[in-house]
Amino acid sequence: MPDVLVAGGGPTGLLTAFELERAGLDVLVLERDTRPTTQSRALALQPRSAEVLADRGLLAALEPHVQARLPGGHFSGIPIDYTDLPTRFPYQLGIEQAHVASAIEARLRTPVLRDAAVTAVAQNGEGVTVTAGGRDHRAGWLVAADGGHSTVRTLLGAAFPGTSARISLVVADLTLTNKPAGLADAWQLPSSKPEFLLPLPGGRHRAVVVGEEQQRLGRDAPVTAGELQRALTAAHGPGIEVGEVLWASRFGDAARQLERYRHGRVLFAGDAAHIHLPVGGQGLNLGLQDAVNLGWKLAGHIRGHAPGGLLDSYHDERHPVAARVLVSTRAQGVLGVPDPDAVAVREIITGLLAVPGARRAMAMELSGIGITYPGTTGRATDIPVAPDGRPVLVGAALPADWADLVETRDGSRPQLLRPDGYLAWAGGPGLDVALRRWVGPQRATSPAAASMP
Ligand SMILES: Cc1cc2nc3c(=O)[nH]c(=O)nc-3n(C[C@H](O)[C@H](O)[C@H](O)COP(=O)(O)OP(=O)(O)OC[C@H]3O[C@@H](n4cnc5c(N)ncnc54)[C@H](O)[C@@H]3O)c2cc1C
């Protein structure tokens, strides 16, 4: 029996499995689709995600697929320069989401069981039973990373407050049989308009359209080549000709977030926990950061050495970060409305974001570099995380009680690094307090000894 089941083999579920596996747990991923997806909603990785993937040796495999290093991000199309950010990656990586997921999956020992859609979940004090692909699977815990329409969320009746979609957009990858002059032939940041057309490798183009026809059609109406042709002609003139539509999907500006990320032995991560307009390139990155925040805490809890409350600090730390992204994307959505009042607000915001301090604050937020958690002093930029997912103590003697639980390294600057890369202590008094808070009060026990939540 695995220690943990993960529902959903998207980027969030796969990185969560990677983190749990790194910490020595047995994991099984249950994925609805029969084969790995080639469809990519996200096309960009923020700097903090690049750091996280690089620290785990996962970035090198992505290099051949990187289409662009964009020198900044954007706030509703207003460019935000990243070049002075304190990171090895002061840019957004232009890369298709499917490559990110497959690079993580290629490094997993954890099996990914496909054609295994979760249809039922039951839990008691001992563990969870998950029905997927018509079979029952037992484990101690379930991580629900089954995306924005999360079945697990519905099955548990978890409160998911927020607002429903008021606008409808279409995303599509397609080929063009005729391209008018003047279309961008390299990746670039979106403009102030929500629509864009971007060249992808292999002669494909990514189109996002939002017009009157999209508002009229129902959410489940199939996207046709005719609909895309009409929308692209309206945006780019009669010279544009749509060839083949490779995949297409409707999406909107619904903004919702789970009230609680933990429901007994079920923990939610990624789009299953929060949905919002995908403007500014935040969703994939939120999910990856959820995964690295949750993995070591759940592992510590299962192994039995984690202090009380460590697992719940996952909700406490990550809920506010996603709540802030919902605020940011709601505001960006308003700035994208072609209405004279919204255009006036955009003009004011554009001016404010030209002020260096404001621009930098926005860059720190959008890039994920500015994220800090209570009791930490930000992320480490120069200490690689431990391959086995343990915390790392640099330049200080480790008290005997924590001998097996913490990796020690020489160094002139004393620091304690949490397994997700955040600094829990930076010299001076308080090392014992930090160890007790983040690692636990006693030596590890075996996973089998893990107790009730
Ligand atoms: C048009 C668009 C553009 C976007 N662009 C960006 C961007 O540039 N940058 C960015 O950061 N984010 C972007 N996003 C958001 C990003 O794509 C998502 O936030 C990201 O996919 C979330 O990953 P996830 O693993 O949490 O969920 P998903 O990627 O949705 O993965 C969920 C997985 O669960 C599986 N699943 C579903 N139901 C079940 C079930 N019942 N049982 C088992 N498995 C199940 C699915 O098959 C899927 O594999 C964009 C989104 C859209 C719609």
Short mmCIF file of C-alpha atoms and ligand atoms in Angstrom, two decimals, residues 7-13 30-33 41-44 97 116-118 145-148 151 171 251 269-272 278 281-285, ligand 1:
data_model
loop_
_atom_site.label_atom_id
_atom_site.label_comp_id
_atom_site.label_asym_id
_atom_site.label_seq_id
_atom_site.Cartn_x
_atom_site.Cartn_y
_atom_site.Cartn_z
CA ALA A 7 -5.06 12.37 -7.99
CA GLY A 8 -4.02 14.07 -11.23
CA GLY A 9 -0.80 13.76 -13.21
CA GLY A 10 -0.56 17.40 -14.31
CA PRO A 11 2.47 19.49 -13.35
CA THR A 12 1.26 19.98 -9.75
CA GLY A 13 0.53 16.30 -9.11
CA LEU A 30 -3.85 8.29 -10.54
CA GLU A 31 -4.38 10.07 -13.86
CA ARG A 32 -7.61 10.22 -15.86
CA ASP A 33 -6.02 10.57 -19.32
CA ARG A 41 -2.20 25.84 -21.63
CA ALA A 42 0.72 27.63 -19.95
CA LEU A 43 3.55 28.88 -22.14
CA ALA A 44 5.72 30.53 -19.50
CA GLN A 97 3.59 23.35 -20.16
CA ALA A 116 -7.61 5.97 -13.79
CA ALA A 117 -10.17 8.74 -13.29
CA VAL A 118 -11.02 9.20 -9.63
CA ALA A 145 -4.17 17.78 -7.86
CA ASP A 146 -6.90 16.99 -10.36
CA GLY A 147 -7.19 20.45 -11.86
CA GLY A 148 -9.69 23.30 -11.98
CA THR A 151 -13.61 15.70 -8.97
CA VAL A 171 -7.42 29.14 -26.56
CA PHE A 251 -11.89 29.27 -20.55
CA ALA A 269 -2.92 21.61 -4.55
CA GLY A 270 -2.69 23.52 -7.83
CA ASP A 271 -5.78 24.39 -9.86
CA ALA A 272 -7.81 22.00 -7.71
CA PRO A 278 -4.75 32.98 -16.59
CA GLY A 281 1.29 33.66 -16.23
CA GLN A 282 0.66 32.68 -12.60
CA GLY A 283 -1.35 29.41 -12.42
CA LEU A 284 1.24 26.81 -13.29
CA ASN A 285 3.73 28.52 -11.04
C1 LIG B 1 -5.45 29.49 -21.74
C2 LIG B 1 -4.61 29.28 -20.52
C3 LIG B 1 -3.32 29.80 -20.51
C4 LIG B 1 -2.52 29.63 -19.38
N1 LIG B 1 -1.27 30.19 -19.38
C5 LIG B 1 -0.51 30.12 -18.27
C6 LIG B 1 0.81 30.68 -18.22
O1 LIG B 1 1.30 31.24 -19.20
N2 LIG B 1 1.54 30.53 -17.08
C7 LIG B 1 1.03 29.88 -15.98
O2 LIG B 1 1.72 29.81 -14.96
N3 LIG B 1 -0.19 29.31 -16.01
C8 LIG B 1 -0.98 29.42 -17.11
N4 LIG B 1 -2.21 28.82 -17.14
C9 LIG B 1 -2.66 28.05 -15.98
C10 LIG B 1 -2.04 26.65 -15.97
O3 LIG B 1 -2.23 26.01 -17.21
C11 LIG B 1 -2.65 25.83 -14.83
O4 LIG B 1 -2.60 26.60 -13.66
C12 LIG B 1 -1.91 24.50 -14.63
O5 LIG B 1 -2.21 23.61 -15.66
C13 LIG B 1 -2.29 23.87 -13.29
O6 LIG B 1 -1.68 22.61 -13.18
P1 LIG B 1 -2.37 21.45 -12.31
O7 LIG B 1 -1.44 20.30 -12.38
O8 LIG B 1 -2.76 22.00 -11.00
O9 LIG B 1 -3.72 21.14 -13.08
P2 LIG B 1 -3.91 20.48 -14.54
O10 LIG B 1 -2.81 20.90 -15.44
O11 LIG B 1 -5.31 20.78 -14.94
O12 LIG B 1 -3.73 18.94 -14.28
C14 LIG B 1 -4.76 18.17 -13.66
C15 LIG B 1 -4.60 16.73 -14.06
O13 LIG B 1 -5.58 15.97 -13.39
C16 LIG B 1 -6.18 15.07 -14.30
N5 LIG B 1 -7.53 14.78 -13.82
C17 LIG B 1 -8.63 15.52 -13.89
N6 LIG B 1 -9.66 14.93 -13.31
C18 LIG B 1 -9.21 13.74 -12.83
C19 LIG B 1 -9.79 12.68 -12.12
N7 LIG B 1 -11.09 12.68 -11.77
N8 LIG B 1 -9.02 11.62 -11.76
C20 LIG B 1 -7.70 11.59 -12.11
N9 LIG B 1 -7.09 12.57 -12.81
C21 LIG B 1 -7.84 13.66 -13.15
C22 LIG B 1 -6.15 15.78 -15.64
O14 LIG B 1 -6.22 14.86 -16.73
C23 LIG B 1 -4.79 16.48 -15.56
O15 LIG B 1 -3.75 15.67 -16.03
C24 LIG B 1 -3.02 28.94 -18.26
C25 LIG B 1 -4.32 28.40 -18.28
C26 LIG B 1 -5.11 28.58 -19.40
C27 LIG B 1 -6.51 28.03 -19.42
#
